[in-house]
PDB file of C-alpha atoms in Angstrom:
ATOM      1  CA  UNK Z  29      -0.029   0.050  -0.007  1.00  0.00           C
ATOM      2  CA  UNK Z  30       1.173   3.502  -0.731  1.00  0.00           C
ATOM      3  CA  UNK Z  31       3.178   5.063   2.050  1.00  0.00           C
ATOM      4  CA  UNK Z  32       3.857   1.811   3.814  1.00  0.00           C
ATOM      5  CA  UNK Z  33       7.399   0.888   4.792  1.00  0.00           C
ATOM      6  CA  UNK Z  34       9.335  -1.763   2.938  1.00  0.00           C
ATOM      7  CA  UNK Z  35       9.122  -5.047   5.093  1.00  0.00           C
ATOM      8  CA  UNK Z  36      12.716  -5.848   4.268  1.00  0.00           C
ATOM      9  CA  UNK Z  37      13.972  -2.655   6.051  1.00  0.00           C
ATOM     10  CA  UNK Z  38      11.850  -3.562   9.130  1.00  0.00           C
ATOM     11  CA  UNK Z  39      13.390  -7.150   9.130  1.00  0.00           C
ATOM     12  CA  UNK Z  40      16.844  -5.809   8.909  1.00  0.00           C
ATOM     13  CA  UNK Z  41      16.214  -3.259  11.677  1.00  0.00           C
ATOM     14  CA  UNK Z  42      14.822  -6.082  13.854  1.00  0.00           C
ATOM     15  CA  UNK Z  43      17.748  -8.287  13.258  1.00  0.00           C
ATOM     16  CA  UNK Z  44      20.209  -5.542  14.181  1.00  0.00           C
ATOM     17  CA  UNK Z  45      18.262  -4.669  17.259  1.00  0.00           C
ATOM     18  CA  UNK Z  46      18.164  -8.324  18.295  1.00  0.00           C
ATOM     19  CA  UNK Z  47      21.906  -8.782  17.936  1.00  0.00           C
ATOM     20  CA  UNK Z  48      22.379  -5.595  20.148  1.00  0.00           C
ATOM     21  CA  UNK Z  49      19.918  -6.731  22.839  1.00  0.00           C
ATOM     22  CA  UNK Z  50      21.211  -8.067  26.101  1.00  0.00           C
ATOM     23  CA  UNK Z  51      20.923 -11.794  26.623  1.00  0.00           C
ATOM     24  CA  UNK Z  52      18.112 -13.282  28.950  1.00  0.00           C
ATOM     25  CA  UNK Z  53      18.820 -13.992  32.584  1.00  0.00           C
ATOM     26  CA  UNK Z  54      16.946 -17.246  32.066  1.00  0.00           C
ATOM     27  CA  UNK Z  55      20.473 -18.690  31.787  1.00  0.00           C
ATOM     28  CA  UNK Z  56      19.680 -19.621  35.417  1.00  0.00           C
ATOM     29  CA  UNK Z  57      17.056 -22.016  34.325  1.00  0.00           C
ATOM     30  CA  UNK Z  58      19.756 -23.797  32.384  1.00  0.00           C
ATOM     31  CA  UNK Z  59      22.341 -23.759  35.202  1.00  0.00           C
ATOM     32  CA  UNK Z  60      24.384 -21.213  33.385  1.00  0.00           C
ATOM     33  CA  UNK Z  61      24.816 -19.053  36.393  1.00  0.00           C
ATOM     34  CA  UNK Z  62      27.851 -17.008  35.357  1.00  0.00           C
ATOM     35  CA  UNK Z  63      26.166 -15.963  32.091  1.00  0.00           C
ATOM     36  CA  UNK Z  64      23.089 -14.900  33.919  1.00  0.00           C
ATOM     37  CA  UNK Z  65      25.167 -12.929  36.376  1.00  0.00           C
ATOM     38  CA  UNK Z  66      26.923 -11.018  33.455  1.00  0.00           C
ATOM     39  CA  UNK Z  67      23.459 -10.218  31.958  1.00  0.00           C
ATOM     40  CA  UNK Z  68      22.106  -8.747  35.305  1.00  0.00           C
ATOM     41  CA  UNK Z  69      25.400  -6.802  35.565  1.00  0.00           C
ATOM     42  CA  UNK Z  70      24.535  -4.892  32.390  1.00  0.00           C
ATOM     43  CA  UNK Z  71      21.393  -3.433  34.035  1.00  0.00           C
ATOM     44  CA  UNK Z  72      22.347  -3.349  37.789  1.00  0.00           C
ATOM     45  CA  UNK Z  73      25.034  -1.445  39.498  1.00  0.00           C
ATOM     46  CA  UNK Z  74      24.823  -3.106  42.921  1.00  0.00           C
ATOM     47  CA  UNK Z  75      26.521  -6.535  43.294  1.00  0.00           C
ATOM     48  CA  UNK Z  76      24.634  -7.332  46.469  1.00  0.00           C
ATOM     49  CA  UNK Z  77      21.350  -6.630  44.740  1.00  0.00           C
ATOM     50  CA  UNK Z  78      22.424  -8.836  41.790  1.00  0.00           C
ATOM     51  CA  UNK Z  79      23.392 -11.712  44.307  1.00  0.00           C
ATOM     52  CA  UNK Z  80      19.964 -11.306  45.989  1.00  0.00           C
ATOM     53  CA  UNK Z  81      18.061 -11.372  42.652  1.00  0.00           C
ATOM     54  CA  UNK Z  82      20.037 -14.482  41.483  1.00  0.00           C
ATOM     55  CA  UNK Z  83      19.094 -16.248  44.611  1.00  0.00           C
ATOM     56  CA  UNK Z  84      15.434 -15.272  44.323  1.00  0.00           C
ATOM     57  CA  UNK Z  85      15.342 -16.435  40.648  1.00  0.00           C
ATOM     58  CA  UNK Z  86      17.024 -19.749  41.557  1.00  0.00           C
ATOM     59  CA  UNK Z  87      14.402 -20.324  44.325  1.00  0.00           C
ATOM     60  CA  UNK Z  88      11.481 -19.435  42.134  1.00  0.00           C
ATOM     61  CA  UNK Z  89      12.743 -21.712  39.373  1.00  0.00           C
ATOM     62  CA  UNK Z  90      13.319 -24.617  41.839  1.00  0.00           C
ATOM     63  CA  UNK Z  91       9.816 -24.142  43.221  1.00  0.00           C
ATOM     64  CA  UNK Z  92       8.066 -24.120  39.871  1.00  0.00           C
ATOM     65  CA  UNK Z  93      10.002 -27.206  38.721  1.00  0.00           C
ATOM     66  CA  UNK Z  94       8.558 -29.060  41.635  1.00  0.00           C
ATOM     67  CA  UNK Z  95       5.026 -27.949  40.824  1.00  0.00           C
ATOM     68  CA  UNK Z  96       4.760 -28.785  37.163  1.00  0.00           C
ATOM     69  CA  UNK Z  97       7.092 -30.742  34.977  1.00  0.00           C
ATOM     70  CA  UNK Z  98       5.500 -32.012  31.703  1.00  0.00           C
ATOM     71  CA  UNK Z  99       4.238 -29.715  28.938  1.00  0.00           C
ATOM     72  CA  UNK Z 100       0.761 -31.418  29.156  1.00  0.00           C
ATOM     73  CA  UNK Z 101       0.513 -30.554  32.921  1.00  0.00           C
ATOM     74  CA  UNK Z 102       1.329 -27.008  32.122  1.00  0.00           C
ATOM     75  CA  UNK Z 103      -1.403 -26.766  29.420  1.00  0.00           C
ATOM     76  CA  UNK Z 104      -3.782 -28.524  31.728  1.00  0.00           C
ATOM     77  CA  UNK Z 105      -3.118 -26.046  34.591  1.00  0.00           C
ATOM     78  CA  UNK Z 106      -4.136 -23.116  32.377  1.00  0.00           C
ATOM     79  CA  UNK Z 107      -7.784 -24.322  32.638  1.00  0.00           C
ATOM     80  CA  UNK Z 108      -7.936 -26.324  35.899  1.00  0.00           C
ATOM     81  CA  UNK Z 109      -6.487 -23.768  38.140  1.00  0.00           C
ATOM     82  CA  UNK Z 110      -9.100 -21.060  38.854  1.00  0.00           C
ATOM     83  CA  UNK Z 111      -6.726 -18.268  39.416  1.00  0.00           C
ATOM     84  CA  UNK Z 112      -4.752 -19.080  36.287  1.00  0.00           C
ATOM     85  CA  UNK Z 113      -7.961 -19.388  34.224  1.00  0.00           C
ATOM     86  CA  UNK Z 114      -9.067 -16.055  35.271  1.00  0.00           C
ATOM     87  CA  UNK Z 115      -5.812 -14.560  34.167  1.00  0.00           C
ATOM     88  CA  UNK Z 116      -6.014 -16.332  30.898  1.00  0.00           C
ATOM     89  CA  UNK Z 117      -9.422 -14.973  30.062  1.00  0.00           C
ATOM     90  CA  UNK Z 118      -8.511 -11.492  31.286  1.00  0.00           C
ATOM     91  CA  UNK Z 119      -5.371 -11.394  29.245  1.00  0.00           C
ATOM     92  CA  UNK Z 120      -7.133 -12.640  26.198  1.00  0.00           C
ATOM     93  CA  UNK Z 121      -9.649  -9.853  26.603  1.00  0.00           C
ATOM     94  CA  UNK Z 122      -6.971  -7.264  27.044  1.00  0.00           C
ATOM     95  CA  UNK Z 123      -5.094  -8.548  23.902  1.00  0.00           C
ATOM     96  CA  UNK Z 124      -8.400  -8.460  21.832  1.00  0.00           C
ATOM     97  CA  UNK Z 125      -8.983  -4.937  23.130  1.00  0.00           C
ATOM     98  CA  UNK Z 126      -5.613  -3.858  21.789  1.00  0.00           C
ATOM     99  CA  UNK Z 127      -6.921  -4.611  18.321  1.00  0.00           C
ATOM    100  CA  UNK Z 128     -10.465  -3.175  18.940  1.00  0.00           C
ATOM    101  CA  UNK Z 129      -8.658   0.132  19.546  1.00  0.00           C
ATOM    102  CA  UNK Z 130      -8.395   0.296  15.711  1.00  0.00           C
ATOM    103  CA  UNK Z 131      -4.764   1.220  15.638  1.00  0.00           C
ATOM    104  CA  UNK Z 132      -3.674  -1.571  13.177  1.00  0.00           C
ATOM    105  CA  UNK Z 133      -6.775  -0.909  10.979  1.00  0.00           C
ATOM    106  CA  UNK Z 134      -5.760   2.669  10.854  1.00  0.00           C
ATOM    107  CA  UNK Z 135      -2.221   1.807   9.827  1.00  0.00           C
ATOM    108  CA  UNK Z 136      -3.447  -0.524   7.101  1.00  0.00           C
ATOM    109  CA  UNK Z 137      -6.106   1.909   5.737  1.00  0.00           C
ATOM    110  CA  UNK Z 138      -4.316   5.196   6.483  1.00  0.00           C
ATOM    111  CA  UNK Z 139      -3.808   6.033   2.848  1.00  0.00           C
ATOM    112  CA  UNK Z 140      -7.536   5.545   2.110  1.00  0.00           C
ATOM    113  CA  UNK Z 141      -8.381   7.749   5.124  1.00  0.00           C
ATOM    114  CA  UNK Z 142      -6.006  10.546   4.065  1.00  0.00           C
ATOM    115  CA  UNK Z 143      -7.427  10.351   0.475  1.00  0.00           C
ATOM    116  CA  UNK Z 144     -10.596  11.641   1.747  1.00  0.00           C
ATOM    117  CA  UNK Z 145      -8.870  14.781   2.896  1.00  0.00           C
ATOM    118  CA  UNK Z 146      -5.781  15.210   0.565  1.00  0.00           C
ATOM    119  CA  UNK Z 147      -5.408  14.851  -3.209  1.00  0.00           C
ATOM    120  CA  UNK Z 148      -1.527  14.923  -3.397  1.00  0.00           C
ATOM    121  CA  UNK Z 149      -0.172  11.363  -3.311  1.00  0.00           C
ATOM    122  CA  UNK Z 150       3.313  12.591  -2.334  1.00  0.00           C
ATOM    123  CA  UNK Z 151       1.725  14.360   0.568  1.00  0.00           C
ATOM    124  CA  UNK Z 152       0.021  11.306   1.749  1.00  0.00           C
ATOM    125  CA  UNK Z 153       3.221   9.322   1.504  1.00  0.00           C
ATOM    126  CA  UNK Z 154       5.063  11.943   3.570  1.00  0.00           C
ATOM    127  CA  UNK Z 155       2.439  11.861   6.311  1.00  0.00           C
ATOM    128  CA  UNK Z 156       2.638   8.080   6.426  1.00  0.00           C
ATOM    129  CA  UNK Z 157       6.384   8.164   6.677  1.00  0.00           C
ATOM    130  CA  UNK Z 158       6.324  10.648   9.493  1.00  0.00           C
ATOM    131  CA  UNK Z 159       3.691   8.595  11.209  1.00  0.00           C
ATOM    132  CA  UNK Z 160       5.871   5.509  11.204  1.00  0.00           C
ATOM    133  CA  UNK Z 161       8.742   7.542  12.621  1.00  0.00           C
ATOM    134  CA  UNK Z 162       6.733   9.157  15.339  1.00  0.00           C
ATOM    135  CA  UNK Z 163       5.161   5.882  16.248  1.00  0.00           C
ATOM    136  CA  UNK Z 164       8.593   4.572  17.355  1.00  0.00           C
ATOM    137  CA  UNK Z 165       9.242   7.711  19.447  1.00  0.00           C
ATOM    138  CA  UNK Z 166       5.869   7.447  20.991  1.00  0.00           C
ATOM    139  CA  UNK Z 167       6.321   3.833  21.861  1.00  0.00           C
ATOM    140  CA  UNK Z 168       9.598   4.713  23.808  1.00  0.00           C
ATOM    141  CA  UNK Z 169       7.559   6.619  26.330  1.00  0.00           C
ATOM    142  CA  UNK Z 170       6.359   3.156  27.761  1.00  0.00           C
ATOM    143  CA  UNK Z 171       9.898   2.624  29.086  1.00  0.00           C
ATOM    144  CA  UNK Z 172       9.140   5.117  31.860  1.00  0.00           C
ATOM    145  CA  UNK Z 173       5.430   5.582  31.915  1.00  0.00           C
ATOM    146  CA  UNK Z 174       4.532   1.984  32.861  1.00  0.00           C
ATOM    147  CA  UNK Z 175       6.430   2.221  36.218  1.00  0.00           C
ATOM    148  CA  UNK Z 176       5.661   5.856  36.864  1.00  0.00           C
ATOM    149  CA  UNK Z 177       1.929   5.735  36.232  1.00  0.00           C
ATOM    150  CA  UNK Z 178       1.282   1.998  36.682  1.00  0.00           C
ATOM    151  CA  UNK Z 179      -0.288  -0.488  34.329  1.00  0.00           C
ATOM    152  CA  UNK Z 180      -3.969   0.038  35.005  1.00  0.00           C
ATOM    153  CA  UNK Z 181      -3.917   3.976  34.983  1.00  0.00           C
ATOM    154  CA  UNK Z 182      -1.907   4.040  31.748  1.00  0.00           C
ATOM    155  CA  UNK Z 183      -4.337   1.780  30.074  1.00  0.00           C
ATOM    156  CA  UNK Z 184      -7.465   3.825  31.282  1.00  0.00           C
ATOM    157  CA  UNK Z 185      -5.744   7.073  30.260  1.00  0.00           C
ATOM    158  CA  UNK Z 186      -4.783   5.663  26.910  1.00  0.00           C
ATOM    159  CA  UNK Z 187      -8.298   4.431  26.049  1.00  0.00           C
ATOM    160  CA  UNK Z 188      -9.910   7.669  27.178  1.00  0.00           C
ATOM    161  CA  UNK Z 189      -7.555   9.809  24.986  1.00  0.00           C
ATOM    162  CA  UNK Z 190      -7.945   7.474  21.942  1.00  0.00           C
ATOM    163  CA  UNK Z 191     -11.750   7.743  22.205  1.00  0.00           C
ATOM    164  CA  UNK Z 192     -11.638  11.573  22.273  1.00  0.00           C
ATOM    165  CA  UNK Z 193      -9.288  11.684  19.199  1.00  0.00           C
ATOM    166  CA  UNK Z 194     -11.436   9.215  17.238  1.00  0.00           C
ATOM    167  CA  UNK Z 195     -14.701  11.208  17.806  1.00  0.00           C
ATOM    168  CA  UNK Z 196     -13.000  14.502  17.038  1.00  0.00           C
ATOM    169  CA  UNK Z 197     -11.430  13.193  13.796  1.00  0.00           C
ATOM    170  CA  UNK Z 198     -14.661  11.732  12.645  1.00  0.00           C
ATOM    171  CA  UNK Z 199     -16.441  14.984  13.271  1.00  0.00           C
ATOM    172  CA  UNK Z 200     -13.758  17.068  11.615  1.00  0.00           C
ATOM    173  CA  UNK Z 201     -13.780  14.920   8.472  1.00  0.00           C
ATOM    174  CA  UNK Z 202     -17.529  14.298   8.088  1.00  0.00           C
ATOM    175  CA  UNK Z 203     -18.949  17.619   9.261  1.00  0.00           C
ATOM    176  CA  UNK Z 204     -16.799  19.978   7.225  1.00  0.00           C
ATOM    177  CA  UNK Z 205     -17.488  20.985   3.636  1.00  0.00           C
ATOM    178  CA  UNK Z 206     -15.799  19.200   0.818  1.00  0.00           C
ATOM    179  CA  UNK Z 207     -14.083  21.229  -1.936  1.00  0.00           C
ATOM    180  CA  UNK Z 208     -14.791  20.929  -5.608  1.00  0.00           C
ATOM    181  CA  UNK Z 209     -11.895  18.717  -6.186  1.00  0.00           C
ATOM    182  CA  UNK Z 210     -13.004  16.225  -3.547  1.00  0.00           C
ATOM    183  CA  UNK Z 211     -10.456  17.267  -0.988  1.00  0.00           C
ATOM    184  CA  UNK Z 212     -10.936  19.135   2.251  1.00  0.00           C
ATOM    185  CA  UNK Z 213      -9.456  22.610   3.206  1.00  0.00           C
ATOM    186  CA  UNK Z 214      -5.860  22.866   4.494  1.00  0.00           C
ATOM    187  CA  UNK Z 215      -7.121  23.643   7.986  1.00  0.00           C
ATOM    188  CA  UNK Z 216      -9.213  20.501   7.966  1.00  0.00           C
ATOM    189  CA  UNK Z 217      -6.366  18.395   6.733  1.00  0.00           C
ATOM    190  CA  UNK Z 218      -3.995  19.728   9.331  1.00  0.00           C
ATOM    191  CA  UNK Z 219      -6.598  18.905  12.157  1.00  0.00           C
ATOM    192  CA  UNK Z 220      -7.161  15.476  10.879  1.00  0.00           C
ATOM    193  CA  UNK Z 221      -3.418  14.718  10.783  1.00  0.00           C
ATOM    194  CA  UNK Z 222      -2.900  16.208  14.316  1.00  0.00           C
ATOM    195  CA  UNK Z 223      -5.800  14.030  15.630  1.00  0.00           C
ATOM    196  CA  UNK Z 224      -4.368  10.867  14.139  1.00  0.00           C
ATOM    197  CA  UNK Z 225      -0.937  11.530  15.419  1.00  0.00           C
ATOM    198  CA  UNK Z 226      -2.442  12.349  18.902  1.00  0.00           C
ATOM    199  CA  UNK Z 227      -4.334   9.050  18.772  1.00  0.00           C
ATOM    200  CA  UNK Z 228      -0.916   7.311  18.319  1.00  0.00           C
ATOM    201  CA  UNK Z 229       0.637   9.245  21.070  1.00  0.00           C
ATOM    202  CA  UNK Z 230      -2.127   7.920  23.471  1.00  0.00           C
ATOM    203  CA  UNK Z 231      -2.032   4.418  21.870  1.00  0.00           C
ATOM    204  CA  UNK Z 232       1.674   3.499  21.611  1.00  0.00           C
ATOM    205  CA  UNK Z 233       2.836   3.625  25.215  1.00  0.00           C
ATOM    206  CA  UNK Z 234      -0.510   2.362  26.624  1.00  0.00           C
ATOM    207  CA  UNK Z 235      -2.392  -0.245  24.648  1.00  0.00           C
ATOM    208  CA  UNK Z 236       0.411  -0.609  22.190  1.00  0.00           C
ATOM    209  CA  UNK Z 237       3.303  -1.520  24.613  1.00  0.00           C
ATOM    210  CA  UNK Z 238       1.925  -1.895  28.092  1.00  0.00           C
ATOM    211  CA  UNK Z 239      -0.379  -4.768  26.974  1.00  0.00           C
ATOM    212  CA  UNK Z 240       2.554  -6.779  26.057  1.00  0.00           C
ATOM    213  CA  UNK Z 241       4.320  -5.876  29.298  1.00  0.00           C
ATOM    214  CA  UNK Z 242       1.326  -6.689  31.520  1.00  0.00           C
ATOM    215  CA  UNK Z 243       0.585  -9.996  29.727  1.00  0.00           C
ATOM    216  CA  UNK Z 244       4.001 -11.364  30.373  1.00  0.00           C
ATOM    217  CA  UNK Z 245       3.911 -10.294  34.043  1.00  0.00           C
ATOM    218  CA  UNK Z 246       0.820 -11.886  35.305  1.00  0.00           C
ATOM    219  CA  UNK Z 247       1.695 -15.555  34.741  1.00  0.00           C
ATOM    220  CA  UNK Z 248       4.152 -17.565  36.719  1.00  0.00           C
ATOM    221  CA  UNK Z 249       7.312 -18.886  35.020  1.00  0.00           C
ATOM    222  CA  UNK Z 250       6.123 -22.513  34.904  1.00  0.00           C
ATOM    223  CA  UNK Z 251       3.216 -21.603  32.619  1.00  0.00           C
ATOM    224  CA  UNK Z 252       4.244 -18.185  31.161  1.00  0.00           C
ATOM    225  CA  UNK Z 253       5.375 -19.391  27.734  1.00  0.00           C
ATOM    226  CA  UNK Z 254       2.172 -21.343  27.132  1.00  0.00           C
ATOM    227  CA  UNK Z 255      -0.070 -18.739  28.569  1.00  0.00           C
ATOM    228  CA  UNK Z 256       1.481 -15.698  26.777  1.00  0.00           C
ATOM    229  CA  UNK Z 257       1.515 -17.603  23.470  1.00  0.00           C
ATOM    230  CA  UNK Z 258      -2.234 -18.393  23.726  1.00  0.00           C
ATOM    231  CA  UNK Z 259      -3.427 -14.947  24.892  1.00  0.00           C
ATOM    232  CA  UNK Z 260      -1.243 -12.851  22.448  1.00  0.00           C
ATOM    233  CA  UNK Z 261      -2.471 -15.065  19.616  1.00  0.00           C
ATOM    234  CA  UNK Z 262      -5.863 -13.497  20.288  1.00  0.00           C
ATOM    235  CA  UNK Z 263      -4.343 -10.371  18.838  1.00  0.00           C
ATOM    236  CA  UNK Z 264      -3.890 -12.046  15.361  1.00  0.00           C
ATOM    237  CA  UNK Z 265      -7.308 -13.441  15.378  1.00  0.00           C
ATOM    238  CA  UNK Z 266      -8.933 -10.189  16.245  1.00  0.00           C
ATOM    239  CA  UNK Z 267      -6.662  -8.372  13.825  1.00  0.00           C
ATOM    240  CA  UNK Z 268      -7.673 -10.681  10.916  1.00  0.00           C
ATOM    241  CA  UNK Z 269     -11.451 -10.202  11.582  1.00  0.00           C
ATOM    242  CA  UNK Z 270     -11.174  -6.337  11.929  1.00  0.00           C
ATOM    243  CA  UNK Z 271      -9.040  -6.046   8.728  1.00  0.00           C
ATOM    244  CA  UNK Z 272     -11.362  -8.204   6.728  1.00  0.00           C
ATOM    245  CA  UNK Z 273     -14.495  -6.267   7.592  1.00  0.00           C
ATOM    246  CA  UNK Z 274     -13.733  -2.546   7.997  1.00  0.00           C
ATOM    247  CA  UNK Z 275     -17.319  -1.521   7.958  1.00  0.00           C
ATOM    248  CA  UNK Z 276     -16.597   2.143   8.423  1.00  0.00           C
ATOM    249  CA  UNK Z 277     -14.720   2.250   5.156  1.00  0.00           C
ATOM    250  CA  UNK Z 278     -17.318   0.361   3.020  1.00  0.00           C
ATOM    251  CA  UNK Z 279     -19.166   2.545   0.391  1.00  0.00           C
ATOM    252  CA  UNK Z 280     -22.730   3.408   1.312  1.00  0.00           C
TER     253      UNK Z 280
END
C-alpha cells in the first residue's frame, strides 16, 4: 500500500536490534549462572542486589519445577487452576481489546483515510512516513510511563484519549465542507493529521506497549510461555477479523 514501509527494512532493523539486545537472565534455568550474572550486571550497579536477585530467581525456578514438569501438565493447569484461568481470560480480553482500539486498521487503511482529505499522493506518503517515525518515538515513552503511572492507569488514560481523538477526527472529516476537487481545506487536513498523530501518542505507550508488558508479567514462570502464546495469539485472530471487515470504510 502507498506510504507503507518496505518490510525488508523492518526485518533488517529487527535483526540488528536483536543482536544488540542483552541476553536473557533465563540462563539460570539452564544452570548457566555466570552468564546470567553477567546479564544482570549490564542492567544493575549493585553486586549485592544482583546476588539477591540471582538467589530469588533460583528459588523461584526450583519451586516451579517441583510444581509442574511436563508440557501437558502446564497446558492443563491453564484451565484447571481457577486463578490461572481467570488470568488467561483477562489477558485474552486485553489483547483483543488492543486490536479493537483500531490502531492496526488505521495503519493499514491510512492511505484511504487521508485520500478523503488530501489529493496529493506525495503528501500522503510523507504523512505516512512521518507517522511511522513518530510511532517509534511514542512507543519509547512506555519505558518510563509504565512504572511511573502504573499499568492500569496508563491503560485507562490511553483508551480515554484515543476515544476523544477518534470522535473528534470523525467529526472533523464528516462535518466539514468538501471542496470541488473532492478534498478538504488545508485547516481540516491539518486538524485530521494532528488528531491521528495524537491518537498514536495515546495508543503506543498504553495499549500498544503496556499490553505486552502486562501480559508477560501476570503469569508464573512455569506456565508463562504457554499462557503468553495463547493470549497474544488472540491479537492475530482479532486483527484478521477487523481488517477483513472494515465496515466504516465500506461505500454506502
